[in-house]
Short mmCIF file of C-alpha atoms and ligand atoms in Angstrom, two decimals:
data_model
loop_
_atom_site.label_atom_id
_atom_site.label_comp_id
_atom_site.label_asym_id
_atom_site.label_seq_id
_atom_site.Cartn_x
_atom_site.Cartn_y
_atom_site.Cartn_z
CA MET A 30 28.40 14.17 -4.40
CA SER A 31 28.57 11.96 -1.46
CA ASP A 32 30.03 8.59 -1.63
CA ASP A 33 26.92 7.23 0.25
CA PRO A 34 25.57 4.47 -1.83
CA VAL A 35 21.89 5.52 -1.09
CA SER A 36 22.66 8.96 -2.77
CA ARG A 37 24.09 7.28 -5.82
CA ARG A 38 21.25 4.93 -6.11
CA ALA A 39 18.81 7.96 -5.92
CA VAL A 40 20.57 9.71 -8.67
CA VAL A 41 20.60 6.52 -10.88
CA GLN A 42 16.80 6.16 -10.13
CA SER A 43 16.13 9.62 -11.26
CA ILE A 44 18.03 9.27 -14.47
CA ALA A 45 16.42 5.96 -15.29
CA ALA A 46 13.07 7.37 -14.67
CA SER A 47 13.53 10.23 -16.91
CA THR A 48 14.93 7.99 -19.72
CA LEU A 49 11.94 5.75 -19.34
CA LEU A 50 9.52 8.58 -19.57
CA SER A 51 11.21 9.98 -22.71
CA GLY A 52 10.77 6.54 -24.35
CA ILE A 53 7.02 6.54 -24.20
CA PRO A 54 5.95 9.40 -26.55
CA ILE A 55 2.37 8.27 -26.94
CA MET A 56 1.46 8.82 -23.33
CA SER A 57 0.80 12.29 -22.11
CA TYR A 58 2.17 11.95 -18.79
CA ALA A 59 4.16 14.33 -16.62
CA GLU A 60 5.86 12.73 -13.69
CA THR A 61 5.44 14.89 -10.46
CA ALA A 62 6.45 14.45 -6.86
CA PHE A 63 2.89 12.74 -6.43
CA THR A 64 3.23 10.16 -9.22
CA GLN A 65 5.92 7.86 -10.36
CA ARG A 66 5.95 5.39 -13.19
CA MET A 67 7.91 2.15 -12.92
CA THR A 68 8.09 -1.14 -14.97
CA VAL A 69 8.08 -4.78 -13.88
CA GLY A 70 8.96 -6.70 -17.05
CA ASP A 71 5.94 -5.93 -19.42
CA LEU A 72 3.76 -4.30 -16.63
CA THR A 73 3.71 -0.64 -16.04
CA VAL A 74 3.17 0.43 -12.44
CA THR A 75 2.24 4.00 -11.60
CA ALA A 76 2.67 4.86 -7.79
CA LEU A 77 0.32 7.62 -6.77
CA SER A 78 0.23 9.63 -3.56
CA ASP A 79 -3.13 9.89 -1.88
CA GLY A 80 -1.67 12.48 0.42
CA HIS A 81 -0.14 11.88 3.91
CA PHE A 82 -0.90 11.36 7.60
CA ASP A 83 0.79 12.95 10.40
CA LEU A 84 0.56 10.09 13.04
CA PRO A 85 1.16 10.68 16.72
CA ALA A 86 4.17 8.98 18.25
CA GLU A 87 1.78 7.15 20.61
CA ALA A 88 0.46 5.17 17.61
CA PHE A 89 3.64 3.11 17.68
CA GLN A 90 4.33 0.39 20.47
CA ASN A 91 7.34 -1.48 21.49
CA VAL A 92 9.82 1.17 20.10
CA GLY A 93 12.61 -0.03 22.43
CA THR A 94 15.28 2.63 22.85
CA HIS A 95 14.07 4.71 19.87
CA SER A 96 12.99 8.22 20.82
CA LEU A 97 10.29 9.30 18.42
CA ALA A 98 9.35 12.81 17.37
CA SER A 99 5.83 13.73 18.60
CA SER A 100 4.41 12.90 15.12
CA LEU A 101 5.53 10.72 12.30
CA ARG A 102 4.74 11.58 8.64
CA ALA A 103 3.40 8.57 6.78
CA GLY A 104 2.85 8.55 3.03
CA ALA A 105 -0.28 7.19 1.47
CA THR A 106 0.69 5.42 -1.76
CA LEU A 107 -1.60 3.40 -4.16
CA TRP A 108 -0.82 1.68 -7.38
CA ALA A 109 -2.22 1.65 -10.95
CA ILE A 110 -1.08 -1.39 -12.81
CA SER A 111 -1.36 -1.58 -16.64
CA THR A 112 -1.08 -5.12 -18.01
CA GLY A 113 -1.71 -4.11 -21.62
CA THR A 114 -5.25 -5.47 -21.39
CA ARG A 115 -6.44 -4.36 -17.95
CA SER A 116 -6.14 -1.29 -15.72
CA ILE A 117 -5.70 -2.58 -12.27
CA LEU A 118 -5.80 -0.31 -9.25
CA VAL A 119 -4.25 -1.50 -5.76
CA ASP A 120 -6.27 0.19 -3.00
CA ALA A 121 -8.16 3.36 -3.45
CA GLY A 122 -6.95 5.81 -0.81
CA SER A 123 -9.09 7.72 1.82
CA GLY A 124 -11.58 9.51 -0.46
CA ASP A 125 -13.41 12.17 1.64
CA PHE A 126 -13.68 9.81 4.77
CA LEU A 127 -10.60 10.87 6.77
CA LYS A 128 -10.30 14.59 5.58
CA ALA A 129 -11.66 15.91 8.81
CA LYS A 130 -8.81 14.55 10.91
CA TYR A 131 -6.20 14.08 8.24
CA PRO A 132 -6.76 17.03 5.80
CA ALA A 133 -3.94 16.16 3.34
CA THR A 134 -5.60 12.92 2.41
CA GLY A 135 -7.94 11.85 -0.43
CA GLN A 136 -6.10 13.21 -3.45
CA MET A 137 -6.18 9.93 -5.55
CA VAL A 138 -8.69 11.10 -8.23
CA GLU A 139 -6.59 14.14 -8.99
CA ARG A 140 -3.35 12.15 -9.09
CA LEU A 141 -4.92 9.41 -11.35
CA THR A 142 -6.09 12.09 -13.76
CA ALA A 143 -2.66 13.71 -13.68
CA ALA A 144 -1.14 10.35 -14.76
CA GLY A 145 -3.66 10.04 -17.58
CA ILE A 146 -5.71 7.28 -16.13
CA ASN A 147 -9.47 7.64 -16.33
CA PRO A 148 -11.36 6.18 -13.30
CA LYS A 149 -13.93 4.74 -15.82
CA THR A 150 -11.30 2.48 -17.50
CA VAL A 151 -10.21 0.79 -14.33
CA SER A 152 -11.27 -2.79 -14.59
CA ASP A 153 -10.21 -4.33 -11.32
CA ILE A 154 -9.39 -2.97 -7.87
CA ILE A 155 -7.40 -5.00 -5.54
CA VAL A 156 -8.02 -4.21 -1.90
CA THR A 157 -5.09 -5.00 0.40
CA HIS A 158 -7.46 -4.63 3.49
CA MET A 159 -10.52 -2.71 4.44
CA HIS A 160 -9.10 0.04 6.65
CA ALA A 161 -10.69 3.26 5.57
CA ASP A 162 -7.64 4.77 4.12
CA HIS A 163 -7.64 2.02 1.61
CA ILE A 164 -11.24 1.76 0.63
CA GLY A 165 -12.69 5.31 1.32
CA GLY A 166 -11.66 6.46 -2.29
CA LEU A 167 -14.05 3.68 -3.68
CA MET A 168 -17.02 6.15 -3.13
CA LYS A 169 -17.58 9.81 -3.75
CA ASP A 170 -20.90 11.43 -2.61
CA GLY A 171 -22.57 8.00 -2.50
CA GLN A 172 -21.56 7.18 -6.03
CA PRO A 173 -18.78 4.64 -7.18
CA VAL A 174 -15.63 6.31 -8.39
CA PHE A 175 -14.79 3.32 -10.52
CA PRO A 176 -18.20 2.31 -12.07
CA ASN A 177 -16.83 -0.45 -14.27
CA ALA A 178 -14.30 -2.15 -11.66
CA VAL A 179 -14.56 -5.41 -9.91
CA LEU A 180 -13.17 -5.67 -6.43
CA HIS A 181 -10.75 -8.39 -5.39
CA MET A 182 -9.97 -8.97 -1.74
CA SER A 183 -9.64 -11.69 0.77
CA GLU A 184 -12.75 -13.38 1.92
CA VAL A 185 -11.44 -13.49 5.39
CA GLU A 186 -11.24 -9.66 5.25
CA TRP A 187 -14.60 -8.98 3.91
CA THR A 188 -16.20 -11.48 6.42
CA TYR A 189 -14.46 -9.98 9.40
CA TRP A 190 -15.34 -6.37 8.77
CA THR A 191 -18.95 -6.91 7.48
CA ALA A 192 -19.93 -9.09 10.46
CA GLU A 193 -23.00 -7.58 12.07
CA ASP A 194 -21.51 -7.34 15.49
CA ARG A 195 -18.04 -6.13 14.39
CA PRO A 196 -18.27 -2.44 15.58
CA SER A 197 -18.93 -3.79 19.20
CA ASN A 198 -16.41 -6.60 18.93
CA VAL A 199 -13.02 -4.89 18.41
CA PRO A 200 -10.64 -3.43 20.88
CA ALA A 201 -12.22 -0.14 22.28
CA GLY A 202 -9.82 2.20 20.33
CA GLN A 203 -10.81 0.57 17.02
CA LYS A 204 -14.66 0.96 17.52
CA PRO A 205 -15.05 4.14 15.49
CA LEU A 206 -12.93 2.81 12.65
CA ALA A 207 -14.88 -0.38 12.51
CA GLY A 208 -18.27 1.55 12.46
CA LEU A 209 -16.75 3.73 9.60
CA ILE A 210 -15.49 0.70 7.67
CA GLN A 211 -18.85 -1.02 7.92
CA SER A 212 -20.73 2.03 6.70
CA ILE A 213 -18.38 2.30 3.70
CA ALA A 214 -18.58 -1.40 2.96
CA ASN A 215 -22.34 -1.60 3.21
CA GLY A 216 -22.81 0.93 0.56
CA LEU A 217 -20.32 -0.54 -2.03
CA PRO A 218 -22.10 -0.96 -5.40
CA TYR A 219 -19.26 -3.00 -6.81
CA ALA A 220 -18.98 -6.51 -8.04
CA ARG A 221 -16.80 -8.47 -5.70
CA GLN A 222 -14.54 -11.41 -6.12
CA LEU A 223 -13.56 -12.73 -2.69
CA HIS A 224 -10.39 -15.01 -2.58
CA ALA A 225 -9.66 -17.70 -0.03
CA GLY A 226 -6.02 -17.62 0.27
CA ALA A 227 -3.52 -16.79 -2.46
CA ALA A 228 -5.28 -15.87 -5.85
CA ASP A 229 -3.65 -15.76 -9.25
CA LEU A 230 -5.41 -12.71 -10.98
CA GLY A 231 -3.69 -13.40 -14.27
CA GLU A 232 -0.95 -11.46 -16.18
CA GLY A 233 1.60 -11.70 -13.45
CA VAL A 234 -0.74 -10.28 -10.64
CA ARG A 235 -1.23 -12.32 -7.56
CA LEU A 236 -2.97 -11.61 -4.31
CA VAL A 237 -0.98 -13.19 -1.35
CA PRO A 238 -2.08 -13.31 2.22
CA ALA A 239 -0.09 -11.25 4.66
CA PRO A 240 -2.12 -11.31 7.67
CA GLY A 241 -1.79 -9.40 11.16
CA HIS A 242 -2.29 -5.77 10.41
CA THR A 243 -5.81 -7.07 9.70
CA PRO A 244 -7.11 -10.61 9.65
CA GLY A 245 -7.38 -10.78 5.88
CA HIS A 246 -4.64 -8.29 4.99
CA ALA A 247 -3.00 -9.37 1.62
CA MET A 248 -0.03 -8.03 -0.47
CA VAL A 249 0.27 -7.99 -4.18
CA HIS A 250 3.04 -9.97 -5.87
CA LEU A 251 3.90 -8.71 -9.43
CA SER A 252 5.97 -10.59 -11.81
CA SER A 253 6.79 -10.39 -15.55
CA GLY A 254 9.72 -12.21 -17.04
CA ALA A 255 12.53 -12.15 -14.52
CA ASP A 256 11.23 -9.17 -12.85
CA GLN A 257 9.29 -8.91 -9.57
CA LEU A 258 7.80 -6.23 -7.40
CA LEU A 259 5.87 -6.85 -4.00
CA LEU A 260 3.28 -4.20 -2.95
CA LEU A 261 3.26 -4.77 0.80
CA GLY A 262 0.26 -2.65 1.69
CA ASP A 263 0.27 -2.12 5.39
CA ALA A 264 2.51 -5.08 6.38
CA MET A 265 4.73 -2.44 7.48
CA ILE A 266 3.80 1.20 8.32
CA ALA A 267 6.64 3.32 9.32
CA GLY A 268 10.01 3.45 7.45
CA PRO A 269 12.75 3.69 8.45
CA LEU A 270 11.56 2.91 11.98
CA GLN A 271 10.29 -0.64 11.25
CA PHE A 272 13.29 -1.46 9.12
CA GLU A 273 15.60 -0.56 12.04
CA ARG A 274 13.28 -2.34 14.54
CA PRO A 275 10.63 -4.58 12.90
CA GLN A 276 9.34 -5.38 16.39
CA VAL A 277 7.62 -1.90 16.52
CA THR A 278 3.76 -2.41 16.16
CA TYR A 279 1.05 0.07 15.12
CA VAL A 280 -1.88 0.82 17.12
CA LEU A 281 -4.42 -0.37 14.37
CA ASP A 282 -2.71 -3.87 13.89
CA SER A 283 -5.51 -6.44 14.76
CA ASP A 284 -3.08 -8.81 15.76
CA PRO A 285 0.39 -7.31 16.53
CA GLU A 286 2.21 -10.47 17.17
CA LEU A 287 1.01 -11.94 13.91
CA ALA A 288 1.76 -8.72 12.08
CA LEU A 289 5.34 -8.88 13.27
CA GLN A 290 5.70 -12.59 12.15
CA THR A 291 4.34 -11.54 8.80
CA ARG A 292 6.80 -8.45 8.57
CA LEU A 293 9.79 -10.51 9.67
CA ALA A 294 9.05 -13.31 7.09
CA LEU A 295 8.70 -10.74 4.42
CA PHE A 296 11.88 -8.84 5.21
CA GLU A 297 13.76 -12.13 5.12
CA ARG A 298 12.26 -13.15 1.80
CA ILE A 299 12.94 -9.58 0.42
CA VAL A 300 16.50 -9.73 1.38
CA ALA A 301 17.13 -13.42 0.40
CA ASP A 302 15.47 -13.04 -3.14
CA GLU A 303 16.73 -9.50 -3.63
CA VAL A 304 13.16 -8.50 -4.49
CA ALA A 305 12.08 -4.90 -5.01
CA PHE A 306 9.01 -3.70 -2.90
CA CYS A 307 6.82 -0.72 -2.11
CA ALA A 308 4.62 -0.13 0.91
CA THR A 309 1.54 2.23 1.35
CA HIS A 310 2.69 4.34 4.12
CA LEU A 311 6.42 4.77 3.34
CA ASN A 312 7.51 8.32 2.41
CA GLY A 313 8.46 7.87 -1.13
CA LEU A 314 6.88 6.46 -4.08
CA GLY A 315 9.62 4.38 -5.82
CA LYS A 316 10.79 0.85 -5.63
CA MET A 317 12.86 -0.08 -2.39
CA ARG A 318 15.20 -2.80 -1.64
CA LEU A 319 16.41 -4.07 1.86
CA GLU A 320 19.64 -5.21 3.34
CA ARG A 321 20.07 -6.98 6.49
CA ALA A 322 22.22 -5.18 9.25
CA GLY A 323 22.43 -7.45 12.24
CA ASP A 324 19.00 -7.78 13.80
CA SER A 325 17.67 -4.88 11.82
CA TYR A 326 17.34 -3.90 8.08
CA GLN A 327 18.21 -0.95 6.03
CA GLY A 328 15.92 0.11 3.23
CA TYR A 329 17.12 2.00 0.11
CA GLN A 330 15.75 3.19 -3.15
CA ALA A 331 16.11 0.88 -6.03
CA ASP A 332 16.33 1.60 -9.66
CA ALA A 333 12.91 2.21 -11.41
ZN1 LIG B 407 -3.19 2.00 5.76
#
């Protein structure tokens, strides 16, 4: 075995995960490469892969001296949180809306089912932001996938994307996306709770503004006892690229400069508070931690 601390941590993580699973005999749950169960105090968090994206290198700007491969594989993770009384989903994946361009997306329902979670039992869905890869999975063939769920999201986000003139009032490259988002949003038969600023959703679950990627982009802060986990959504897109160089921006960032400020502030908080985090498009489902390395950061897997 290598002396590399990252490798040791990965081994510890897999041992911790298998110990944890064997301790929950009442759940019929088989962990796969596409699902991973974690705990945050009394909360159970199941990370689920909705598939992946192969993003062209041109989607990333301000890469400095980094020479990128022609495409970067980005994961597509969402999270199911069990509080004991509620089943809360964070984002819903792409559904069928992006399969033509990204055929490996839209696997969420199969992954939920594999993890023993019935979509009908989901009580709340937190939408980090309204890009199609986060809200597409709310609908299937014109019907709601989660018929008993209430949506929670930033009021700024909802107002921005549903503005009547939005499809013609975004940068040229984002017009098709804005039209798609609006067509999905207009057909959502879900109860909505729109939140201005940070919102306490109870039982250790908070919605916290993290703007820049989109105007109302928000992350989720979980806390239970002394344990915490940040679900960053798209406050970062590409790891390890943006760990090494947080200044790298993504073509769909609504406000790249604000996205960078948000990312840097989050990275500093994660390091200072030694808090674990996950992010939608990282390759890997487990908890991560960050260390500072000069002007850049190093991400590594944390214990489950
Ligand atoms: Zn995304």
